[in-house]
Coordinates of C-alpha atoms in Angstrom, one line a residue:
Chain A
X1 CA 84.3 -2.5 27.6
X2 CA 82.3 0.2 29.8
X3 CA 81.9 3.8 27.9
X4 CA 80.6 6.2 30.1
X5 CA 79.7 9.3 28.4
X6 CA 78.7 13.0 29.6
X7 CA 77.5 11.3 32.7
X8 CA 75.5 14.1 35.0
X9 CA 73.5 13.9 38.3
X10 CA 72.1 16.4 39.8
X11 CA 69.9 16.8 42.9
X12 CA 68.7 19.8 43.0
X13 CA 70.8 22.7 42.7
X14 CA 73.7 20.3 43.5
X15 CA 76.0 18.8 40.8
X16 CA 77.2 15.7 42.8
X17 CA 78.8 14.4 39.7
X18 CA 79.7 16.7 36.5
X19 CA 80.2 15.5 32.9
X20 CA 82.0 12.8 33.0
X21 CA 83.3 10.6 30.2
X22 CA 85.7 8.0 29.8
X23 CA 86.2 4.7 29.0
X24 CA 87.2 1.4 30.5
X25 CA 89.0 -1.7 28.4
X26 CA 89.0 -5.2 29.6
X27 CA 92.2 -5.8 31.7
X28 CA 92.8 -2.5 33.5
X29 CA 91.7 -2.1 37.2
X30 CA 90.8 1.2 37.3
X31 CA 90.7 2.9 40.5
X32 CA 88.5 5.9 41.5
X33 CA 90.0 8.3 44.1
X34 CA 88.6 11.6 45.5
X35 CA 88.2 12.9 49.1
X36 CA 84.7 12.4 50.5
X37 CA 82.3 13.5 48.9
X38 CA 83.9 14.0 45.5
X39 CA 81.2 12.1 43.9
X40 CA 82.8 8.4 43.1
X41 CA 80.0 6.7 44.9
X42 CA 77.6 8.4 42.7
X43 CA 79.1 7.4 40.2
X44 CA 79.6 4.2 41.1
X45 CA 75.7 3.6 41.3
X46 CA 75.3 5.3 38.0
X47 CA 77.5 2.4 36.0
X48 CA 76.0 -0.1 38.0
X49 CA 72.2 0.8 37.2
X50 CA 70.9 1.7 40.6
X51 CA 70.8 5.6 40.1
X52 CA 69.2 7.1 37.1
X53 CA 71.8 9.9 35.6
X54 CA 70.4 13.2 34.9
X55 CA 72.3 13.2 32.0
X56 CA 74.6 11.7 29.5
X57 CA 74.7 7.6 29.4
X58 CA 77.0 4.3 30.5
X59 CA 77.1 1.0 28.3
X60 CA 78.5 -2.1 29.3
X61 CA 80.1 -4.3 26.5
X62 CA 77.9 -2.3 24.3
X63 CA 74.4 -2.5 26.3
X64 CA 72.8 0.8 27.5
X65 CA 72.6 0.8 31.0
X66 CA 68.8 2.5 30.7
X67 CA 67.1 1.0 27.8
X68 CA 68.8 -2.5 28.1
X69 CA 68.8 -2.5 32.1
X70 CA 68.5 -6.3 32.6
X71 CA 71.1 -7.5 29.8
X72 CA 73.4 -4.7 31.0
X73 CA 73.2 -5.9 34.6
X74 CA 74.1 -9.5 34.1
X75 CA 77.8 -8.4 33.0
X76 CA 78.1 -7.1 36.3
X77 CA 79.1 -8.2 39.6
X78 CA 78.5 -5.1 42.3
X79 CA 79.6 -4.2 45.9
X80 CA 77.7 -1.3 47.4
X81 CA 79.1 0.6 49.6
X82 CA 78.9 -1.2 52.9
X83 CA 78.4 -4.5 51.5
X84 CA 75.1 -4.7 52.1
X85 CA 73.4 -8.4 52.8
X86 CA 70.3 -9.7 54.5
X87 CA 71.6 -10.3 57.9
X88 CA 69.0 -13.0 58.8
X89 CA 70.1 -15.2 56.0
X90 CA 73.0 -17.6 56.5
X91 CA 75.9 -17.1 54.0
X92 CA 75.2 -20.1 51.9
X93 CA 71.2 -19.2 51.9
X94 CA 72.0 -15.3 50.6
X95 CA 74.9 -16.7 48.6
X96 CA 72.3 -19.0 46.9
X97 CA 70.0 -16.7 46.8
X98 CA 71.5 -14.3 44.6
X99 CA 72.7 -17.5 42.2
X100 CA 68.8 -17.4 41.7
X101 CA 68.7 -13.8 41.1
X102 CA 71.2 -14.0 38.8
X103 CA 69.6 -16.6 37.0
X104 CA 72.4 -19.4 37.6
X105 CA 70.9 -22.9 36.5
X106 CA 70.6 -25.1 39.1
X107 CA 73.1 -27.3 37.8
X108 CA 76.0 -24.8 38.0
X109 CA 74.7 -23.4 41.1
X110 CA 76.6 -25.9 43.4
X111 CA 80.0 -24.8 41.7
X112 CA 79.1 -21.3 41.3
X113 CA 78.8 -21.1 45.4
X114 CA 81.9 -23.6 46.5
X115 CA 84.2 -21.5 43.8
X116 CA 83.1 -18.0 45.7
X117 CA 83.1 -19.4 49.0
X118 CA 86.3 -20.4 48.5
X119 CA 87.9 -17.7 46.6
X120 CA 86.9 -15.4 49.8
X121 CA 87.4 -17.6 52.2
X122 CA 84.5 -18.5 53.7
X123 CA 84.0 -22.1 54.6
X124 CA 84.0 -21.6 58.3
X125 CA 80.8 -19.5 58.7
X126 CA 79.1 -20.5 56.0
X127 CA 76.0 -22.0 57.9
X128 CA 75.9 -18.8 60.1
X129 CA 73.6 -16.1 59.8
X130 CA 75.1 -12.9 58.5
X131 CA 74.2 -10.9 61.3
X132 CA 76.5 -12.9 64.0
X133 CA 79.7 -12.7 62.0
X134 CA 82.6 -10.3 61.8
X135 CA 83.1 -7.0 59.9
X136 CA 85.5 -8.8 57.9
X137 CA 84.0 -11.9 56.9
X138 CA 80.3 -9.7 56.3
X139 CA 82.8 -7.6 53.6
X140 CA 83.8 -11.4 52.2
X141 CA 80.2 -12.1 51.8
X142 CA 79.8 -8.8 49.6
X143 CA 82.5 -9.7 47.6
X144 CA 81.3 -13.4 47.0
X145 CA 78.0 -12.2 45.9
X146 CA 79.8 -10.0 43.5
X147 CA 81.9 -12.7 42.1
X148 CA 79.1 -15.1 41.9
X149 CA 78.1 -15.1 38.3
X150 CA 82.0 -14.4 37.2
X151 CA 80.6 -11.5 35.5
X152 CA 82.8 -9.7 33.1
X153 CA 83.3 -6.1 35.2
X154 CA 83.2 -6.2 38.3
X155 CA 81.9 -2.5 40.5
X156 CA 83.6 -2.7 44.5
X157 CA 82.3 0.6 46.5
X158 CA 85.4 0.7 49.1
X159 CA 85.8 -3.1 49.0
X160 CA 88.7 -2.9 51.9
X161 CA 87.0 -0.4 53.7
X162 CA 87.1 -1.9 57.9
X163 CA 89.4 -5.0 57.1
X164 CA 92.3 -5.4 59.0
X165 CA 95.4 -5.4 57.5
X166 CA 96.0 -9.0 56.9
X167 CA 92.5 -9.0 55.2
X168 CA 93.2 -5.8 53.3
X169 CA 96.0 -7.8 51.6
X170 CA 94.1 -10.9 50.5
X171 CA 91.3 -8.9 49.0
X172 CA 94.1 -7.1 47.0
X173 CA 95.4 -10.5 46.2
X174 CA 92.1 -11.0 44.3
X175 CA 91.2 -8.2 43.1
X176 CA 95.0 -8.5 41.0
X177 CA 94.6 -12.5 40.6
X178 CA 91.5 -12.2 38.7
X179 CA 91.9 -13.2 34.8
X180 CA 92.8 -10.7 33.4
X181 CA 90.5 -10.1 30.6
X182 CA 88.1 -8.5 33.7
X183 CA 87.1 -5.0 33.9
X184 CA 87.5 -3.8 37.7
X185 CA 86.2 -0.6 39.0
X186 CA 87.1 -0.1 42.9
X187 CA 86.5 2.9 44.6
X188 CA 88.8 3.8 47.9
X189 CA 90.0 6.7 49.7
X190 CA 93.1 4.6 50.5
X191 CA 95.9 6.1 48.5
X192 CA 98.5 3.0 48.7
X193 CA 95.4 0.9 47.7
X194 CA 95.9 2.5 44.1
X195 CA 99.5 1.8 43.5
X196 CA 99.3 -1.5 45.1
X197 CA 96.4 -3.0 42.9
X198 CA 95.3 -0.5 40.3
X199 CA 96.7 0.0 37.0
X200 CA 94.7 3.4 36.1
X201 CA 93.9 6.2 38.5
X202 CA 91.0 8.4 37.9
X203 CA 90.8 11.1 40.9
X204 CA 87.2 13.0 41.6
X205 CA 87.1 16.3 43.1
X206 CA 84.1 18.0 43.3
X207 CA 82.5 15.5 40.4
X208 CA 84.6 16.1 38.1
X209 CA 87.9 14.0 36.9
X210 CA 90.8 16.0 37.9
X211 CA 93.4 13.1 37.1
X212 CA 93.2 10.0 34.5
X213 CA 96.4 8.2 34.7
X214 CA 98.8 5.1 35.7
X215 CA 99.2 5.2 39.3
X216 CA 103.0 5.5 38.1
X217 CA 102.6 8.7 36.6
X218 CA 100.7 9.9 38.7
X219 CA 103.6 9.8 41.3
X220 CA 105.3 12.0 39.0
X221 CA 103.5 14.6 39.4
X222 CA 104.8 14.9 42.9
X223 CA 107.2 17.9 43.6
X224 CA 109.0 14.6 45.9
X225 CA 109.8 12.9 42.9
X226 CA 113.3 12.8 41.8
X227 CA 114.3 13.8 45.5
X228 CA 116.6 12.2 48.0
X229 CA 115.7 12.4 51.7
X230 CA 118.9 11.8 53.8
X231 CA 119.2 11.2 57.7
X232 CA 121.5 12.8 59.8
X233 CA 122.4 14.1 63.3
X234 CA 119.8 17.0 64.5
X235 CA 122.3 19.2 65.3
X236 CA 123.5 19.0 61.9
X237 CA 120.5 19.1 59.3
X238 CA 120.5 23.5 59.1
X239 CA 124.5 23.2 58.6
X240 CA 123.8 20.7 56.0
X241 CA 120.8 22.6 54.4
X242 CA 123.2 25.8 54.5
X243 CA 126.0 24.0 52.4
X244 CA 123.2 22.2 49.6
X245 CA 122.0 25.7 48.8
X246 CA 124.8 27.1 47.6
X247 CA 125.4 24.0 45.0
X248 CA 124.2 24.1 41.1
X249 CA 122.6 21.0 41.4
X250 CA 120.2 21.4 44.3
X251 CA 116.9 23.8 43.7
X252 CA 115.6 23.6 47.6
X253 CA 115.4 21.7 50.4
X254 CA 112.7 20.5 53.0
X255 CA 113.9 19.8 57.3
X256 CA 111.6 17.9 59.3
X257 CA 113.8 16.4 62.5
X258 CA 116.6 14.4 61.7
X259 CA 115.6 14.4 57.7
X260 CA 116.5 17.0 55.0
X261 CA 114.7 16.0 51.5
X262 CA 116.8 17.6 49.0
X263 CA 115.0 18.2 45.3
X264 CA 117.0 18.2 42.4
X265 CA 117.1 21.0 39.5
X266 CA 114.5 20.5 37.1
X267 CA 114.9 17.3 34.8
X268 CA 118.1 16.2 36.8
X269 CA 117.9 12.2 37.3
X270 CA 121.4 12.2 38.9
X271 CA 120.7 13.7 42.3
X272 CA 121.9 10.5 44.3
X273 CA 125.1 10.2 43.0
X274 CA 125.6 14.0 43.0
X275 CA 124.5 14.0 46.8
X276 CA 126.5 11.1 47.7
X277 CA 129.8 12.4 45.8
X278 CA 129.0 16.0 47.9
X279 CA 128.4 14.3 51.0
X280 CA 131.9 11.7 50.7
X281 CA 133.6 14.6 49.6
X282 CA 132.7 17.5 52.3
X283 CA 133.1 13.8 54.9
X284 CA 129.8 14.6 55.9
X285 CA 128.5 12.0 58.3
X286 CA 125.0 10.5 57.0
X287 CA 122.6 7.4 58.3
X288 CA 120.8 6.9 55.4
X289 CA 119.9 8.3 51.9
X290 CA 116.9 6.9 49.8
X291 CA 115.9 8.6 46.6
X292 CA 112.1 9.2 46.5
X293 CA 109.4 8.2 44.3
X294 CA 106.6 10.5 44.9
X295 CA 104.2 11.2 47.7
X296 CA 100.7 10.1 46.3
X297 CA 99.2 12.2 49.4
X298 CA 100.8 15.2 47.9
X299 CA 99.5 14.7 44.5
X300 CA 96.1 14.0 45.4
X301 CA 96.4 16.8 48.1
X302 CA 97.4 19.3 45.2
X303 CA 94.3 17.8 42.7
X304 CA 91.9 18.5 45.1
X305 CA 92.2 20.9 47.1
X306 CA 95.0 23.7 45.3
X307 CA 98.7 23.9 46.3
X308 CA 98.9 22.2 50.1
X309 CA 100.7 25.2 52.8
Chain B
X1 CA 59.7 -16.3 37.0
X2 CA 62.0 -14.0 39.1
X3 CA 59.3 -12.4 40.9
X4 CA 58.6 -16.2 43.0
X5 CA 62.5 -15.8 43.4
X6 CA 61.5 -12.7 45.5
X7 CA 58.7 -13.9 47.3
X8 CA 60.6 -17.2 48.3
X9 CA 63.2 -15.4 50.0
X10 CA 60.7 -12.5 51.7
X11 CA 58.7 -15.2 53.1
X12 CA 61.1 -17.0 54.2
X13 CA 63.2 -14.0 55.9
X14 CA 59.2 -13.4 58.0
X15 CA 59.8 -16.8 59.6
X16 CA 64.0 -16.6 60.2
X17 CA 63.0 -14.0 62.9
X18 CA 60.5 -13.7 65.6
X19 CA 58.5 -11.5 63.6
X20 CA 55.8 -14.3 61.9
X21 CA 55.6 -16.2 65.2
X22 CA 54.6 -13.2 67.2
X23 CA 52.4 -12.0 64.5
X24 CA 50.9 -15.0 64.1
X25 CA 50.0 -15.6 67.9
X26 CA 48.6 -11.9 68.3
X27 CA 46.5 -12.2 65.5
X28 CA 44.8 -15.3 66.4
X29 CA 44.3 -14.0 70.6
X30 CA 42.9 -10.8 69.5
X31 CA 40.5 -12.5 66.5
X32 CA 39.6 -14.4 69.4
X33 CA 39.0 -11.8 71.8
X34 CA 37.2 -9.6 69.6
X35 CA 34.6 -12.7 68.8
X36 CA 33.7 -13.9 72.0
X37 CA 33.7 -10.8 74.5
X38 CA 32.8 -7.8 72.5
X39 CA 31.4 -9.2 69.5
X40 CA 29.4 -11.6 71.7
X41 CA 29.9 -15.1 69.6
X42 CA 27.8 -16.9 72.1
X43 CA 25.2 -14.8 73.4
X44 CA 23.9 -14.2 69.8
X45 CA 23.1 -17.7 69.2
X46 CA 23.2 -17.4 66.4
X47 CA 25.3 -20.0 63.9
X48 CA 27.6 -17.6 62.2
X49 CA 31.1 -15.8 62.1
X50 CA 29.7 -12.0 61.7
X51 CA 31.0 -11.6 65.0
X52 CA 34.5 -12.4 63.9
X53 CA 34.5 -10.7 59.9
X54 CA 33.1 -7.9 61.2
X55 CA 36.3 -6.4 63.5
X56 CA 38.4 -7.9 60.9
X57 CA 39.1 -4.0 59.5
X58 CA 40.2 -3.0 62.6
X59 CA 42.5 -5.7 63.7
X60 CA 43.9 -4.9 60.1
X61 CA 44.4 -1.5 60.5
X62 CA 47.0 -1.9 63.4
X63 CA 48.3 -5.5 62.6
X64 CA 48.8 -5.5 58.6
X65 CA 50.7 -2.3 59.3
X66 CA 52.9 -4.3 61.7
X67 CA 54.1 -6.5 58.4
X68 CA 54.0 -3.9 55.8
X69 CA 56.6 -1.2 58.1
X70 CA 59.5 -3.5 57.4
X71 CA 58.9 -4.0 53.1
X72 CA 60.9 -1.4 51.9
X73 CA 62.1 0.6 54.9
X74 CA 64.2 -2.3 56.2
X75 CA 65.9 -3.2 52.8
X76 CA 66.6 1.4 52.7
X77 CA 67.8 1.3 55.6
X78 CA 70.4 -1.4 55.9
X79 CA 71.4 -0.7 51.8
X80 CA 70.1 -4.2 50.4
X81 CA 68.2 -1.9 48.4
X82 CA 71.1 -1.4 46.1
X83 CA 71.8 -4.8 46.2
X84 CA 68.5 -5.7 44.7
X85 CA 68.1 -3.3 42.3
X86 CA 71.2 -3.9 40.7
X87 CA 70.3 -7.7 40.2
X88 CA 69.1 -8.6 37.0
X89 CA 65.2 -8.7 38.2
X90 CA 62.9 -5.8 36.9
X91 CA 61.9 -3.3 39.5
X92 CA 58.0 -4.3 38.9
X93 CA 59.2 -8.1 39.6
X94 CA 60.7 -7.1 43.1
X95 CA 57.7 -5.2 44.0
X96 CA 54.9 -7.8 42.8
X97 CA 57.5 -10.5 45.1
X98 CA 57.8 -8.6 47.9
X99 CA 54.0 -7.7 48.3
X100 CA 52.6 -11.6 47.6
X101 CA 54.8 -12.7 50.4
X102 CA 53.2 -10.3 52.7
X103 CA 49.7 -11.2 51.3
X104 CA 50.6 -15.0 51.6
X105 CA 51.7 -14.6 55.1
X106 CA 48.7 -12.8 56.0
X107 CA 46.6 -15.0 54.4
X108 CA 48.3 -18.1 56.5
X109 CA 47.4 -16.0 59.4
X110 CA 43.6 -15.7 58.2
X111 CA 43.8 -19.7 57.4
X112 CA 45.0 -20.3 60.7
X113 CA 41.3 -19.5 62.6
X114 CA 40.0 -22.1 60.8
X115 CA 39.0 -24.0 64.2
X116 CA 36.4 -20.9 64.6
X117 CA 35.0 -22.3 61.5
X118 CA 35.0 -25.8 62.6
X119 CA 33.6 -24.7 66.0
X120 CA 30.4 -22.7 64.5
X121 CA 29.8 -26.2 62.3
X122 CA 29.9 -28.2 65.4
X123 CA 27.5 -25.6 67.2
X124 CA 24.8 -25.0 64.3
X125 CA 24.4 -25.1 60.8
X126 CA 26.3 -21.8 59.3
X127 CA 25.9 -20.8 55.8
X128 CA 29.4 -22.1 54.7
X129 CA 28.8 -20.3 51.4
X130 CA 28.8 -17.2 53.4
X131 CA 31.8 -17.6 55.5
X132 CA 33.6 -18.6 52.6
X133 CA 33.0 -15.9 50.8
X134 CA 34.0 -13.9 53.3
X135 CA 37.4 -15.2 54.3
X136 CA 38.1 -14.3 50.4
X137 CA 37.1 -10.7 51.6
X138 CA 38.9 -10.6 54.1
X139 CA 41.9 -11.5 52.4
X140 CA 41.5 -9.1 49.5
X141 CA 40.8 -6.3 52.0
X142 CA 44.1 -7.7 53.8
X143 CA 45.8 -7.2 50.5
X144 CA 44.3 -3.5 50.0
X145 CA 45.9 -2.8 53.5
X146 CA 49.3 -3.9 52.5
X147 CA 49.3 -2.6 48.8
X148 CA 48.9 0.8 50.7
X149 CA 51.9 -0.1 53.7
X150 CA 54.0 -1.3 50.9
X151 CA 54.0 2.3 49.2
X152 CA 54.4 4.1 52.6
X153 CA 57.2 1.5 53.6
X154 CA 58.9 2.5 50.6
X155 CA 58.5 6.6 51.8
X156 CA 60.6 6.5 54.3
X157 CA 63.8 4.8 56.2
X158 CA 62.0 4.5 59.4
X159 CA 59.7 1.6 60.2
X160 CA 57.9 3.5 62.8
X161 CA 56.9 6.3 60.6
X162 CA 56.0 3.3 57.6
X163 CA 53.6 2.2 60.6
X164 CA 52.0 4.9 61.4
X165 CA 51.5 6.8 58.0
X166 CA 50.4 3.2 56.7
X167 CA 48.1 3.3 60.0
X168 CA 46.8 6.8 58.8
X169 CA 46.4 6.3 55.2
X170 CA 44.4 3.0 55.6
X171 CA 42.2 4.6 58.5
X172 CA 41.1 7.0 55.8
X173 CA 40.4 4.3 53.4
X174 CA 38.8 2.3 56.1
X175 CA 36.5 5.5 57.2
X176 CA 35.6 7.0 53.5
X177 CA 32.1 6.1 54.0
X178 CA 31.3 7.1 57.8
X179 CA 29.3 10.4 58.2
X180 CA 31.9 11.8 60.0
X181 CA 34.8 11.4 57.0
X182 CA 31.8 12.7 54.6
X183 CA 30.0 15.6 56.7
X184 CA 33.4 17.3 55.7
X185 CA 33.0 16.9 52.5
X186 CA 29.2 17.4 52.1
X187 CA 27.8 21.0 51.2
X188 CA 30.8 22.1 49.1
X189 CA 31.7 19.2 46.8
X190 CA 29.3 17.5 44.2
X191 CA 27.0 14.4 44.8
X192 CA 29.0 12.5 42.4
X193 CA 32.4 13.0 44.1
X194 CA 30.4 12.2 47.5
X195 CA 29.4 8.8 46.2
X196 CA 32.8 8.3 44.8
X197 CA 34.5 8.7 48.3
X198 CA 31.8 6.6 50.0
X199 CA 32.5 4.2 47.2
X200 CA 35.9 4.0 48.4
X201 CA 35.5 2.6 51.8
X202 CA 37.3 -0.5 52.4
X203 CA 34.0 -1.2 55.0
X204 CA 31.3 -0.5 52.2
X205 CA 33.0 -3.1 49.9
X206 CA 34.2 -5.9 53.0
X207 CA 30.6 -5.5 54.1
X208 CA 28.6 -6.1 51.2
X209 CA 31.0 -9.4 50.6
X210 CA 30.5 -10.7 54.5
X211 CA 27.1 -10.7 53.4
X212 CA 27.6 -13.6 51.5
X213 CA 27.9 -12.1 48.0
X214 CA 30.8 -11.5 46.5
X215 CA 30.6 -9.8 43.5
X216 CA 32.7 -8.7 40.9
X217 CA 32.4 -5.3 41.8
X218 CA 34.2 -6.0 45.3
X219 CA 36.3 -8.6 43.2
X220 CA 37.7 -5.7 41.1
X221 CA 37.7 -2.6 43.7
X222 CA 40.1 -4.6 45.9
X223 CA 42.0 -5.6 43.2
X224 CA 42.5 -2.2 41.6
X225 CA 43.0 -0.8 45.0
X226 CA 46.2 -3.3 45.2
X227 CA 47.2 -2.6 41.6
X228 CA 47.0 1.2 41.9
X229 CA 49.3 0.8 45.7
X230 CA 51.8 -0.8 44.2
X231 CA 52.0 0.9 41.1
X232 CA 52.7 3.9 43.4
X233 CA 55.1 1.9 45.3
X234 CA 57.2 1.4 42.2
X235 CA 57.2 5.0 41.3
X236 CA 58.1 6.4 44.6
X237 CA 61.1 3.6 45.2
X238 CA 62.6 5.3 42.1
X239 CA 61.7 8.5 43.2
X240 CA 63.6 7.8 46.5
X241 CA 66.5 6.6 45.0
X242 CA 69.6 8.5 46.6

């Protein structure tokens, strides 16, 4: 497991990140959130041993990141942000490469490279120097290197960050198909990328944690959850809106063009069928009418930066 | 040992690009140029390579810089940085690596005048001793040169400024012992700190060994220039850190 523990860095006069403590267990895929800036990068290169903290300490599976640095370091697999890579190297030779530097013997090296390679895909440019191959396949390469050693946590620094959308999915695919006795830490300021792979949420704002939950809960929070958005003719949404707001069991309502989100009074779970009973009943004509989980943007609007206008 | 992990990948990354080759190729024109017009090979007549040793300092100051610029500013620059210090290989490792490579492949460079040496056999009848001894200086100066580009390659993310504060700072090492570097200092600092700045000069030492005696005094003031470089290397890549 990771424990991270008071962890400070300052430069300067600047706090980039402030006091942070928490722990990870093996199995979760904890993602950071936080607008730009927030400090999760910072982090990020505090766990995996590249930036000294001012304060407070991290330990991997019990080995202190600064006074057992080496030992510490082998548990971990690490993309920067970036994904970084000597560009005049072909694949296979920086693959191999770090299989040295990670002290793979010789004899496991061969598997160790095939298994990455193909986990991300690779085959076609293996051969070809890093520098003449796409954004995409250069992000593969990052992830390969980080997989190399099957470490036991593995660190990504925006590892979808410039994919496409196909190749969004399949590094989602195995970031969720790896065992599942791994500790993952990815970093993103892509909000679906949290409920699509995480199973914890911890959200940064100004280097501190403002939010340390399941992705799940963390939808709850939004004002959206528990409403029901309907669609219906333009003309008709403020004659619609007029009639909710007299009922008991609607608290407001939202327009934006054809849709009216309705919210429910607090702790009512029953808005749909209410809605739908009101609506068959007054004959009101409606397209559509989908019950809402939550909008993560409006949570993580609200975290960090106050109530949105 | 992970530091030859280091230097095998360094070395080999001078030699994936254009970089060695042209390196390689300038050296040995301007080593040649330097011995026969201005250092006058053939009008000395004498059997010896004096003529060739003796610009050796100042083909280093602009050339060794040339290799060092790209050390540490390349690897900042393009984030491989993070890469390799978050590999299981001690920061000392990585900076022991990365400067033999350099050394190595400028020592290749030096090897690769050897048909001067053949030549000044077939002319006359050099003292071999001599011009032994002072390839080995040459080669521990060239190390001096890069100890100190290393630590100015890892001050900054720009591989022109590495260049030209490498060019600067090894000028000063170079010129510690002309009158001009010491009439600044003479009149207001002690005799003993005077001596100890001459003493510094890269030229005092590189002489004295092109002489034909290499001593362990020049063995060890090279060497502890080197030591003390990359010792300051290491603390200023943490430093740097951001």
């Amino acid at each position: 497991m990771i424990e991270v523990d008071n962890l400070t860095k300052r430069y300067g006069d600047l706090c980039a990140v402030y006091d942070l403590s928490f722990s990870v267990e093996p199995g979760e895929i904890l993602g950071f959130l936080g607008p730009n800036g927030a400090g999760k990068s910072t982090t990020m290169k505090m766990i995996s041993g590249y930036l000294r903290p001012s304060k407070g300490s991290v330990s991997i599976y019990g080995k202190d990141m600064w006074t057992q640095t080496l030992e510490a370091q082998c548990l971990i697999g690490y993309l920067p942000e970036g994904a970084p890579a000597y560009e005049e190297m072909t694949v296979e030779a920086f693959l191999g490469f770090i299989c040295e530097a990670r002290g793979i013997e010789n004899s496991r090296k061969e598997d160790a490279l095939n298994r990455s390679i193909e986990m991300m895909s690779l085959e076609p440019v293996a051969n070809q120097r890093i520098q003449t191959i796409s954004k995409g396949f250069k992000r593969r390469v990052g992830l390969a290197q980080a997989i190399l050693h099957d470490p036991k946590v593995l660190i990504l620094d925006e590892p979808t960050d410039g994919l496409d959308p196909n190749q969004k999915h399949d590094v989602r695919d195995m970031i969720r198909n790896l065992s599942t006795d791994k500790i993952v830490i990815v970093s993103t300021h892509i909000l679906e990328e949290v409920s699509a792979v995480c199973n914890r949420a911890i959200i940064l704002n100004n280097g501190r944690i403002v939010s340390d939950s399941d992705p799940m809960s963390l939808l709850e929070k939004s004002k959206y959850h528990g409403a029901v958005t309907l669609e219906t003719k333009p003309d008709k949404v403020s004659e619609l809106a007029e009639m909710l707001s007299r009922q008991l069991f609607v608290s407001g309502s939202e327009k934006s063009g054809r849709n009216l989100t309705v919210f429910p009074v607090l702790g009512d779970r029953e808005l749909l069928v209410k809605l739908n009973d009101f609506l068959r009943e007054h004959d009101f004509p409606v397209s559509s009418l989908r019950s809402e989980e939550g909008r993560l943007d409006e949570v993580f609007r609200n975290l960090t930066k106050g109530e949105p206008k | 040992m992970k530091m030859n992990i280091i230097l095998k990948r360094e070395l080999s990354s001078y030699f994936a690009t254009p970089v060695a080759y042209v390196f390689i190729l300038i050296f040995l024109m301007l080593s040649g140029v330097f011995t026969f017009y201005i250092g006058n090979f053939y009008e000395r007549m004498q059997a010896d390579l004096i003529p060739f040793f003796s610009f050796h300092p100042w083909l280093y100051l602009f050339l060794i810089p040339a290799i060092s610029m790209r050390i540490w500013s390349e690897e900042r620059n393009s984030g491989t940085l993070e890469l390799l210090l978050t590999l299981p290989i001690s920061k000392e490792q990585i900076v022991l690596g990365k400067f033999m490579a350099a050394w190595i492949f400028s020592g290749l460079a030096l090897l690769l005048t050897f048909p001067l040496w053949i030549s000044v056999n077939y002319l006359g009848d050099p003292d071999n001793g001599v011009i032994l001894a002072s390839y080995i200086g040459s080669w521990l100066m060239a190390g001096g040169f890069l100890a100190i580009g290393s630590c100015m390659s890892a001050l900054t993310r720009s591989q022109v400024v590495a260049f030209v504060l490498c060019g600067f700072v090894s000028l000063l090492f170079v010129m510690a012992g002309f009158p001009m570097v010491l009439d600044v200092f003479r009149g207001w600092v002690p005799l003993i700190i005077l001596d100890m700045i001459t003493s510094l000069s890269f030229l005092t030492h590189f002489n004295s060994i092109t002489k034909g005696v290499l001593s362990l005094k020049d063995f060890l003031y090279f060497l502890s220039i080197i030591v003390a470089w990359l010792y300051a290397t290491s603390i200023v890549i943490e430093s740097k850190k951001s």
